CSV table of C-alpha atoms in Angstrom, one decimal:
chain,number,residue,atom,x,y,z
A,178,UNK,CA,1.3,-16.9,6.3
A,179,UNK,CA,1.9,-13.3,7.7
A,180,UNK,CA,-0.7,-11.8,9.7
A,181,UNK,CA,-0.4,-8.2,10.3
A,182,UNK,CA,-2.9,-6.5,13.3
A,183,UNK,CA,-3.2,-2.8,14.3
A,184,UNK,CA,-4.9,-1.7,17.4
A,185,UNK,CA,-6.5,0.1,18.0
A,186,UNK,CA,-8.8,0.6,14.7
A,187,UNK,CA,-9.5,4.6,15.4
A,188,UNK,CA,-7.8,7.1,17.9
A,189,UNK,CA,-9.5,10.2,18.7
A,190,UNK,CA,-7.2,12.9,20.5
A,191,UNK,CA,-6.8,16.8,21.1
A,192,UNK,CA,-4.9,18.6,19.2
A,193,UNK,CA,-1.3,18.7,20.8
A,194,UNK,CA,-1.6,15.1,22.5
A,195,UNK,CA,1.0,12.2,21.4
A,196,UNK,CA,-0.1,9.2,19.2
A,197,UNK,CA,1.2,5.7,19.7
A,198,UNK,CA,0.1,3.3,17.4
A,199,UNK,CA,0.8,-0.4,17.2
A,200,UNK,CA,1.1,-2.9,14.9
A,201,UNK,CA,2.0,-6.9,15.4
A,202,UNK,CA,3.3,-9.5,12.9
A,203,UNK,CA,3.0,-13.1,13.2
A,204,UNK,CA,6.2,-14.5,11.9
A,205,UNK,CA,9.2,-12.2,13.2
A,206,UNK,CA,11.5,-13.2,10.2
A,207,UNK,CA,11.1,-9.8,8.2
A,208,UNK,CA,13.1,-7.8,5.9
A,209,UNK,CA,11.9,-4.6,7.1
A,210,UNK,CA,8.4,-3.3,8.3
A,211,UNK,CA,7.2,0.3,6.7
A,212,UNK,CA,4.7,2.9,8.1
A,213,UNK,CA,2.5,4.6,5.3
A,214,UNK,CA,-0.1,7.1,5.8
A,215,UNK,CA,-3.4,7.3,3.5
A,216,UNK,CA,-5.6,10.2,3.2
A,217,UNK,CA,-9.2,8.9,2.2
A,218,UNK,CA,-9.5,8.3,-1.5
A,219,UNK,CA,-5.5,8.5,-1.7
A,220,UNK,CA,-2.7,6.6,-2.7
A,221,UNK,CA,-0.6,5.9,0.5
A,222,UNK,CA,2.3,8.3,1.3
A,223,UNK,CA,5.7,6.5,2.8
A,224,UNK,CA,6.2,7.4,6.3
A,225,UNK,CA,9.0,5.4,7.7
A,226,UNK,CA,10.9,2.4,6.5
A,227,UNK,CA,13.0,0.1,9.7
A,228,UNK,CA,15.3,-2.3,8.8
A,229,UNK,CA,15.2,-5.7,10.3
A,230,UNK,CA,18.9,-4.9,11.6
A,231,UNK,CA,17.4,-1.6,13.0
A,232,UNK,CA,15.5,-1.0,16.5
A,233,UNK,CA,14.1,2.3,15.4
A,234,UNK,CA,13.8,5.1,12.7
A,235,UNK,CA,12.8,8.9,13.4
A,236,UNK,CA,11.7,11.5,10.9
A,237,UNK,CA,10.5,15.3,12.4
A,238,UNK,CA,7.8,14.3,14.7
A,239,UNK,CA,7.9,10.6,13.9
A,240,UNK,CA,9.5,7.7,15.6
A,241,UNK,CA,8.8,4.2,15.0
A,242,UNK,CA,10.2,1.0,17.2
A,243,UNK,CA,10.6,-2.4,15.8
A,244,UNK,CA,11.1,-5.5,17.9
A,245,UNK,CA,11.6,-8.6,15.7
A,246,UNK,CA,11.3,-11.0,18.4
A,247,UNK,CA,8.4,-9.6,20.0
A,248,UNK,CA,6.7,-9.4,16.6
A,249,UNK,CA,6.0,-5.4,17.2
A,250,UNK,CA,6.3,-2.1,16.1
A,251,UNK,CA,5.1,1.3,17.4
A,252,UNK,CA,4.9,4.4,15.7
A,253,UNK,CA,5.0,7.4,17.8
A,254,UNK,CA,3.5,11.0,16.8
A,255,UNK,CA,4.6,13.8,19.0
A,256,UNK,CA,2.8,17.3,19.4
A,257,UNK,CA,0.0,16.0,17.0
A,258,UNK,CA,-1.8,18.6,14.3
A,259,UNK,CA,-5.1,18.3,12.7
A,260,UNK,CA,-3.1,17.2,9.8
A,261,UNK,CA,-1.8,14.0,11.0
A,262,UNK,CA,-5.5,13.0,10.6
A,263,UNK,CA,-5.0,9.9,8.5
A,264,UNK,CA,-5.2,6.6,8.0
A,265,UNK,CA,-1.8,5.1,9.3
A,266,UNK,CA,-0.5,1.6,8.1
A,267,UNK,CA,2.2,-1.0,9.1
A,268,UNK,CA,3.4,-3.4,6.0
A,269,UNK,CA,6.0,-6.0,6.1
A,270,UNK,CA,7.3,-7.9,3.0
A,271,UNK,CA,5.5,-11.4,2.9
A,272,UNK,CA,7.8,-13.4,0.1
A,273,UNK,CA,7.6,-10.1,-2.1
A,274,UNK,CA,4.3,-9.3,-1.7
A,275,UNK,CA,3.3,-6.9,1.4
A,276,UNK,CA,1.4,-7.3,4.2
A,277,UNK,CA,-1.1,-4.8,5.3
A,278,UNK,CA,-2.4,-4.7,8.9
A,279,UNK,CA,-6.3,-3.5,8.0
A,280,UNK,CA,-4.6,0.3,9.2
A,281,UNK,CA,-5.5,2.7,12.6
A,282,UNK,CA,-7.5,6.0,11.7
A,283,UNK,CA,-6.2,8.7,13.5
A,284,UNK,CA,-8.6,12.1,13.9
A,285,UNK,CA,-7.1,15.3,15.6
A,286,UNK,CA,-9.1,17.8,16.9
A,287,UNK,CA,-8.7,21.5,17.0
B,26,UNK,CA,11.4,10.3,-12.4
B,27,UNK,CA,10.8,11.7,-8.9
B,28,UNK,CA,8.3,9.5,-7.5
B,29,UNK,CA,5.4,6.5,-8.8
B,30,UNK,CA,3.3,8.4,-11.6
B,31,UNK,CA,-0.5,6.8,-12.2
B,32,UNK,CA,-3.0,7.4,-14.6
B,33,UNK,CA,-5.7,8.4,-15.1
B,34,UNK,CA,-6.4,9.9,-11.7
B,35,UNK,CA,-10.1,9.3,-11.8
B,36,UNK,CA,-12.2,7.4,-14.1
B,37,UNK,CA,-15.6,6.8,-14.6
B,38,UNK,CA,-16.5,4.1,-17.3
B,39,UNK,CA,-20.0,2.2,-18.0
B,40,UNK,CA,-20.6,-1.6,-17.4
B,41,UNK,CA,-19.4,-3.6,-20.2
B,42,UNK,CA,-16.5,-1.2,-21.2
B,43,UNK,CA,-12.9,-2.0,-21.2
B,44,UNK,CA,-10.5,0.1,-19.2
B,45,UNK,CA,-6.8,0.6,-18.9
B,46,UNK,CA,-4.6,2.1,-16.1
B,47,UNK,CA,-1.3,3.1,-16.1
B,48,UNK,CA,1.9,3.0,-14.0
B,49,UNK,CA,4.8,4.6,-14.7
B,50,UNK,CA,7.4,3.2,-11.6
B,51,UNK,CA,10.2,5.6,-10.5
B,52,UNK,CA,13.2,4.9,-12.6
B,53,UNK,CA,15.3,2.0,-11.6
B,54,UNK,CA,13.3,0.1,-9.2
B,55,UNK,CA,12.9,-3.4,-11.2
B,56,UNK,CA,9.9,-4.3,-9.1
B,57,UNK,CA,6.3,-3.2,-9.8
B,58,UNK,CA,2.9,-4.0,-7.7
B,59,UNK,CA,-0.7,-3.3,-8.3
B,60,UNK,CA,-3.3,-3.5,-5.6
B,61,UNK,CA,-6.6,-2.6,-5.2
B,62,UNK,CA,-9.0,-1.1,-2.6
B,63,UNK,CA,-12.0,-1.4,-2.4
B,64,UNK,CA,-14.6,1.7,-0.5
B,65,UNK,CA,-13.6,0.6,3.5
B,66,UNK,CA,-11.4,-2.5,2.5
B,67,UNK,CA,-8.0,-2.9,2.9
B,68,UNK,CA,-5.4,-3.5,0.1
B,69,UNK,CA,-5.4,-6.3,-2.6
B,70,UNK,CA,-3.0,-7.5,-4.1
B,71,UNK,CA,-3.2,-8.2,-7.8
B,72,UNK,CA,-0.2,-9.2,-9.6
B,73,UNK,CA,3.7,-8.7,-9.4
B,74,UNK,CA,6.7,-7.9,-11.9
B,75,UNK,CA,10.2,-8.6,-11.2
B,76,UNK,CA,12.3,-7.7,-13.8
B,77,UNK,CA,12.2,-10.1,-16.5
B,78,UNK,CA,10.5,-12.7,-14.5
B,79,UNK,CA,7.6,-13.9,-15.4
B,80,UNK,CA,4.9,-11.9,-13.5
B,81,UNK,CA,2.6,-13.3,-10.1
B,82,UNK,CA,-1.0,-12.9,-11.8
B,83,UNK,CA,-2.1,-14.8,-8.2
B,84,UNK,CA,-4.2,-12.5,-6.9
B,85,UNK,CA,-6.3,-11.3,-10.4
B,86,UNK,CA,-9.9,-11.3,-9.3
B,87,UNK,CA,-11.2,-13.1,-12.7
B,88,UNK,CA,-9.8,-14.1,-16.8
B,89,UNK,CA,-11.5,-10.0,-17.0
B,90,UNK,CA,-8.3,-8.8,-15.3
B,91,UNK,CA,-4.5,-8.4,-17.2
B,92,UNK,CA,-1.4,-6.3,-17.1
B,93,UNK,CA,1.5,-6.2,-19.0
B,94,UNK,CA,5.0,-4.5,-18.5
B,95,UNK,CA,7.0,-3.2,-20.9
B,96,UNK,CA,10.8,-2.9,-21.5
B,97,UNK,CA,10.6,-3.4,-17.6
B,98,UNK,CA,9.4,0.0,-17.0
B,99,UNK,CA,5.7,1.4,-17.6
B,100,UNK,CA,3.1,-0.9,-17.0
B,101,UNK,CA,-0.4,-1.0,-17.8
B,102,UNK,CA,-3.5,-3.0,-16.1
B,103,UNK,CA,-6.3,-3.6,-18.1
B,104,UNK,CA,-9.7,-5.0,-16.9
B,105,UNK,CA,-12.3,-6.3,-19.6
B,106,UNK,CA,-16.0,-5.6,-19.4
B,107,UNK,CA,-15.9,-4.1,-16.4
B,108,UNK,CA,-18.3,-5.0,-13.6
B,109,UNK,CA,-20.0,-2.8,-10.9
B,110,UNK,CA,-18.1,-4.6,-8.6
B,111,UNK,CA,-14.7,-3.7,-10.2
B,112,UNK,CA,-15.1,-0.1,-8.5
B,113,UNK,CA,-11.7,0.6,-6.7
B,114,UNK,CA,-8.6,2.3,-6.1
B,115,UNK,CA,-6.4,0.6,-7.7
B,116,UNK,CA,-2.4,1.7,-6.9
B,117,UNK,CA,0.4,0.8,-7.9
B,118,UNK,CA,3.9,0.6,-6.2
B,119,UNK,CA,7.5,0.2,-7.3
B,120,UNK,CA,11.0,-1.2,-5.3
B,121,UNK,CA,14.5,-1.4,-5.9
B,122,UNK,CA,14.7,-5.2,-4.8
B,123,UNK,CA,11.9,-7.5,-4.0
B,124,UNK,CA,12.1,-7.4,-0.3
B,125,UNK,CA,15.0,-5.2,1.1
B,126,UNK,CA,14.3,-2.1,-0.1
B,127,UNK,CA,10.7,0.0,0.8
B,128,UNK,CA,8.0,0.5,-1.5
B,129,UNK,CA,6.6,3.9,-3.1
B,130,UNK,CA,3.1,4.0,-4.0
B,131,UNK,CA,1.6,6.6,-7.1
B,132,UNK,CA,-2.0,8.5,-6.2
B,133,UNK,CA,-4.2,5.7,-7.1
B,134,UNK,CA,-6.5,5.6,-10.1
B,135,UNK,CA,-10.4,6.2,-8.7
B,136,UNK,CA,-12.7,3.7,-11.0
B,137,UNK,CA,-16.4,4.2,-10.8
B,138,UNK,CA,-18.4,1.7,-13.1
B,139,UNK,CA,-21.8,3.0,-13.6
């Protein structure tokens, strides 16, 4: 069974200040792995999607790593904004359901 | 169309009433997921369609819970006097393929039972 962790639970940082968030996976033969973000009562919002084949993905301010064999993946935020505050969460496919890691809350202050 | 469409947005129905919810996947994509989450908890997963497949219905909570999708497109959940404890976001997602390709969520649907 997949087991999907994110540490750290909740990030607090200054406005301007670089997120790195991480998320591990148990059994390293994925698909792919996908980033969403969720604003409270929201659906979630697709952020970045790496392919297994792939090492990273980048998107404006966001980069995220994958390393199969390690089992990890690390989304970076650069320059963040009071608007990245969110809820961030790492999926992988798990048969064809997904995976959820339990997700790191992210506020930024002004 | 353009993205995952879900409705209602928000719905507030008594105990004992029956409610539906709608998805309406983005065109194409022969998968469609529901989950649900619950205030602080992370996502559920309640049932999957793949094409003409017959559906996963593993993770339904109870016999209350049902969904249907039809001509492989719009699907509907429907839970059966609802409980208290049915109060959720409940969100859908479509995908191209079961596994390769990513998954786009709709906005949720908001369900208070009072």
């Amino acid at each position: 069974k997949q087991e999907v962790t994110q540490i750290p639970a909740a990030l607090s940082v200054p406005e301007g200040e670089n997120l790195v968030l991480n998320c591990s996976f148990t059994d390293s033969a994925i698909y792919n792995l996908q980033w969403f973000r969720q604003d409270p009562g929201k659906g979630l919002t697709s952020l970045l999607l790496i392919q297994s084949s792939q090492r990273e993905q980048t998107s404006g301010r966001l980069n995220a790593s994958l390393d199969k064999s390690s089992g990890r993946s690390t989304l970076y935020i650069a320059a963040s904004q009071p608007g990245d505050s969110a809820t961030y969460l790492c999926a992988v496919p798990n048969d064809y359901k997904l995976s959820f890691g339990a997700g790191t809350t992210v506020t930024v202050r002004a | 169309g353009a993205g995952v469409s879900q409705s209602p947005s928000n719905k507030v129905t008594e105990k004992g009433k029956d409610v539906e919810l709608r998805c309406d996947p983005i065109s194409g994509h022969t998968a469609l997921y529901w989950y649900r989450q619950s205030l602080g908890q992370g996502l559920e997963f309640l049932i999957y369609f793949q094409g003409n497949s017959a559906p996963d219905k593993s993770g339904l909570p109870s016999d209350r819970f049902s969904a249907e999708r039809t001509g492989g497109s719009v699907s509907t959940l429907t839970i059966q006097r609802t409980q208290q404890e049915d109060s959720a976001v409940y969100l859908c997602a479509s995908s191209l393929v079961g596994q390769g390709g990513g998954y786009t969520f709709g906005s949720g649907t908001r369900l208070t039972v009072v």
